[in-house]
Tab-separated table of C-alpha atoms in Angstrom:
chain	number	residue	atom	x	y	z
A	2	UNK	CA	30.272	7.817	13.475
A	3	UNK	CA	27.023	7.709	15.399
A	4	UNK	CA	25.588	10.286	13.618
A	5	UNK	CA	26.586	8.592	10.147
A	6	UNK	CA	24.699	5.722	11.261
A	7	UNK	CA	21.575	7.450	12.349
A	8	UNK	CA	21.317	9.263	9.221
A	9	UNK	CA	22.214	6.138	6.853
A	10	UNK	CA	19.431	4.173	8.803
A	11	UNK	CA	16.956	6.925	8.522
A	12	UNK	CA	17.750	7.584	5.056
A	13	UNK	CA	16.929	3.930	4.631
A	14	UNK	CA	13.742	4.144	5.824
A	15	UNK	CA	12.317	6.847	4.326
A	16	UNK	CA	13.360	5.702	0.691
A	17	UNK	CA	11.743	2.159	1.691
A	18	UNK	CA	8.904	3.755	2.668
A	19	UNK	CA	8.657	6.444	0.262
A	20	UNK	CA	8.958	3.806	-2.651
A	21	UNK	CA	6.725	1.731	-0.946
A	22	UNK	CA	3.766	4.485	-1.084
A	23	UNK	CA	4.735	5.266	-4.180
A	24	UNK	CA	4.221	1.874	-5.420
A	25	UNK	CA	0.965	1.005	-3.574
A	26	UNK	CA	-0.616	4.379	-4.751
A	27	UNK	CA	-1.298	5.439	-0.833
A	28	UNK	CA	-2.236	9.049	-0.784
A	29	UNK	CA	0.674	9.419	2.045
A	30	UNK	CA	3.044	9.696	-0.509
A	31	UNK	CA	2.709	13.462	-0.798
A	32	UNK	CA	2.644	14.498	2.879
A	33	UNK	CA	5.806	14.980	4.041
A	34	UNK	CA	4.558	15.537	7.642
A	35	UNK	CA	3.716	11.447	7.893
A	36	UNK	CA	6.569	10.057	6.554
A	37	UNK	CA	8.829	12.445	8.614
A	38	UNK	CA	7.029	10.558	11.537
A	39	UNK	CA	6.823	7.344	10.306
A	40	UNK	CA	10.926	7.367	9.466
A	41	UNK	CA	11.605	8.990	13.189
A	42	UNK	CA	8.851	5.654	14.937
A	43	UNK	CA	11.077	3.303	12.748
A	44	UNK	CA	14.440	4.395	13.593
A	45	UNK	CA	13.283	5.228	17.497
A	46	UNK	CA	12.156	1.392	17.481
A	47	UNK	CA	15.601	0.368	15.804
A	48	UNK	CA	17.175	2.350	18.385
A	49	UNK	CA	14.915	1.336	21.346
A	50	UNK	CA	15.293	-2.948	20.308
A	51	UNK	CA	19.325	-2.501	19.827
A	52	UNK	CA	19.464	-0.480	23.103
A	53	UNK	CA	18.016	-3.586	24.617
A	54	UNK	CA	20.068	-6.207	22.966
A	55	UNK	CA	18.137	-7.458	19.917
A	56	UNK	CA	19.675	-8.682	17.050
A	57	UNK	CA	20.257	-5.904	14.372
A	58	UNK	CA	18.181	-8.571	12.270
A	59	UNK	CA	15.378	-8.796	14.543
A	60	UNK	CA	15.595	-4.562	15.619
A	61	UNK	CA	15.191	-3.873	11.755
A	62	UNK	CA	12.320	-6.828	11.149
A	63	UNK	CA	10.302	-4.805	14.073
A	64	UNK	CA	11.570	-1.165	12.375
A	65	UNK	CA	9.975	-1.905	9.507
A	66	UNK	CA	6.656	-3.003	11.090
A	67	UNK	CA	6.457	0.091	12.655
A	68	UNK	CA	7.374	2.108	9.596
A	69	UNK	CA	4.687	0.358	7.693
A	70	UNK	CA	1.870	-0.082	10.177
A	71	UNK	CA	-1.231	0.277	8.120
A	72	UNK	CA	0.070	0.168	4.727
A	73	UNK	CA	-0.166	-3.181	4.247
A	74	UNK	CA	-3.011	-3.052	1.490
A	75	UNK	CA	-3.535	-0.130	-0.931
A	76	UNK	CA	-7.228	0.566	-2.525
A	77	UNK	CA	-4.674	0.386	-5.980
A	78	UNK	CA	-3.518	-3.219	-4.874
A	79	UNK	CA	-7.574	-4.423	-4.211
A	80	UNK	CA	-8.119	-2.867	-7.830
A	81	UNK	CA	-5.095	-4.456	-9.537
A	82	UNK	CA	-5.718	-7.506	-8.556
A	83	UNK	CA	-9.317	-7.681	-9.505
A	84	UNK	CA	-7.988	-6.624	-13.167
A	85	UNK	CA	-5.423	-9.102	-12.271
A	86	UNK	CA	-7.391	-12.043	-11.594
A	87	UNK	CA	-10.524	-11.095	-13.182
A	88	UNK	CA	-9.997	-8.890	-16.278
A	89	UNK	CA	-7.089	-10.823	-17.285
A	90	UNK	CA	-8.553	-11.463	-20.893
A	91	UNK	CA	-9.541	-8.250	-21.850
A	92	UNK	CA	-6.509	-6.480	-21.612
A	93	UNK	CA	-2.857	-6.985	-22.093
A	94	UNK	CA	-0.705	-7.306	-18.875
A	95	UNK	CA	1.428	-4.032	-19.501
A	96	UNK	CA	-1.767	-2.190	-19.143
A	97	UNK	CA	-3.070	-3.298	-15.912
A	98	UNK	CA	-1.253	-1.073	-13.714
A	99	UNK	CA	-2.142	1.980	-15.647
A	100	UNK	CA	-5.730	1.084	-15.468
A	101	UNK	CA	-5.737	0.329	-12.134
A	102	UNK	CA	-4.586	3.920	-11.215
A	103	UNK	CA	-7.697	4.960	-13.792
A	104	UNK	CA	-9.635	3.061	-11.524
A	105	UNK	CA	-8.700	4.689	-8.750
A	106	UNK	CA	-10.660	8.005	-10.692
A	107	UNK	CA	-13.652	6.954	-10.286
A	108	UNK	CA	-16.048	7.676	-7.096
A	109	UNK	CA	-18.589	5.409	-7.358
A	110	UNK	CA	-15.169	2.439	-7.010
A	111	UNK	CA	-14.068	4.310	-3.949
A	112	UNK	CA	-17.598	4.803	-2.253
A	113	UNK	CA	-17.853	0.920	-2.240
A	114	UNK	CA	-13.876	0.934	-0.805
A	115	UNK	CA	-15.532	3.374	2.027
A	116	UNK	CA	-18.271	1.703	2.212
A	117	UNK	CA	-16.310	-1.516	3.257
A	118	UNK	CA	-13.721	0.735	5.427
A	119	UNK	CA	-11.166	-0.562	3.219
A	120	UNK	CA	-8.298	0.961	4.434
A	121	UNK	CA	-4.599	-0.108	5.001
A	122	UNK	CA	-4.767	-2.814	7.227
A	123	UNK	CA	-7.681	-3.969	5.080
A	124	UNK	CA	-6.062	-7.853	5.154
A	125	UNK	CA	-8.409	-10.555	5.671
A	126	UNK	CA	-12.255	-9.658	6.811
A	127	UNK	CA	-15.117	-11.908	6.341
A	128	UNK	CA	-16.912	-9.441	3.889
A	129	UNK	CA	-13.171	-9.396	1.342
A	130	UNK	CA	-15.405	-11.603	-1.155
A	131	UNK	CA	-18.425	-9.429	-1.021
A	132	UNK	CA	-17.085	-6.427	-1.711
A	133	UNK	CA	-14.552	-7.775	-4.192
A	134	UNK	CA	-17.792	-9.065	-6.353
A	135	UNK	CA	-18.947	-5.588	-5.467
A	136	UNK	CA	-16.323	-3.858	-7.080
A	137	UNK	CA	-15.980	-6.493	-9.911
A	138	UNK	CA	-19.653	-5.660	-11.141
A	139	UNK	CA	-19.137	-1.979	-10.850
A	140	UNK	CA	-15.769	-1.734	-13.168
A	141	UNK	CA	-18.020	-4.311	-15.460
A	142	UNK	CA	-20.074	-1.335	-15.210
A	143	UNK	CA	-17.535	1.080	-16.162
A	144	UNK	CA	-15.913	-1.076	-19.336
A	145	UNK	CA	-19.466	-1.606	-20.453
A	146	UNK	CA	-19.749	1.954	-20.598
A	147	UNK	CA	-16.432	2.681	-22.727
A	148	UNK	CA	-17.827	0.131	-25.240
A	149	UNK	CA	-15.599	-2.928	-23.647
């Protein structure tokens, strides 16, 4: 029965956080190498909490903050949501996601993303607005070009 358990909570896990990458557009999604880990951290924290006597509630709460530690922000969700917020007008909602991957094409969008060490903890930092007009200018840039 143990061993049923084990595999149904690591089975858990790794579709969470495979959909999750998935969905966010993190390059992790192909490497089967880090999520292996990241499923084994999660369930060894699971284990560890209940082990200890914490909650099952509170055991998976911390699980999952271990199995997504740093993937909190994709570069697709900082794009998105400037089309989101910004580009709202110029195209239909059913094509913002799609674009936003586009976006995620083109260097001179992710040399700014560097530039700004955007990465996935990339939350709250006092130079968010900066580099979110940044950004905004350059895929101006890019729609100008396409005749947009």
């Amino acid at each position: 029965m143990k061993q049923n358990v084990e595999s149904w909570e690591m089975d858990h896990y790794r579709v969470y956080l495979l959909g999750h990458l998935r969905d966010h557009h993190f390059p992790q999604y192909t490497n089967p190498k880090f999520v292996d880990e990241r499923v084994e951290a999660a369930y060894d924290t699971f284990s560890t909490l209940r082990r200890e006597g914490r909650s099952v509630q509170v055991a998976h709460e911390l699980a999952m903050r271990t199995l997504l530690e740093g993937l909190y922000v994709s570069r697709y969700d900082i794009l998105y949501d400037i089309v989101e917020d910004k580009l709202w007008q110029k195209f239909p909602p059913e094509y913002w996601p799609d674009f936003a991957v586009h976006l995620l094409t083109k260097k001179s969008l992710h040399d700014i993303l560097d530039r700004y060490e955007v990465n996935g903890d990339f939350l709250v930092r006092e130079t968010h607005q900066p580099m979110l007009d940044e950004l905004l200018g350059e895929i101006t840039e890019i729609l100008n070009g396409y005749g947009l």
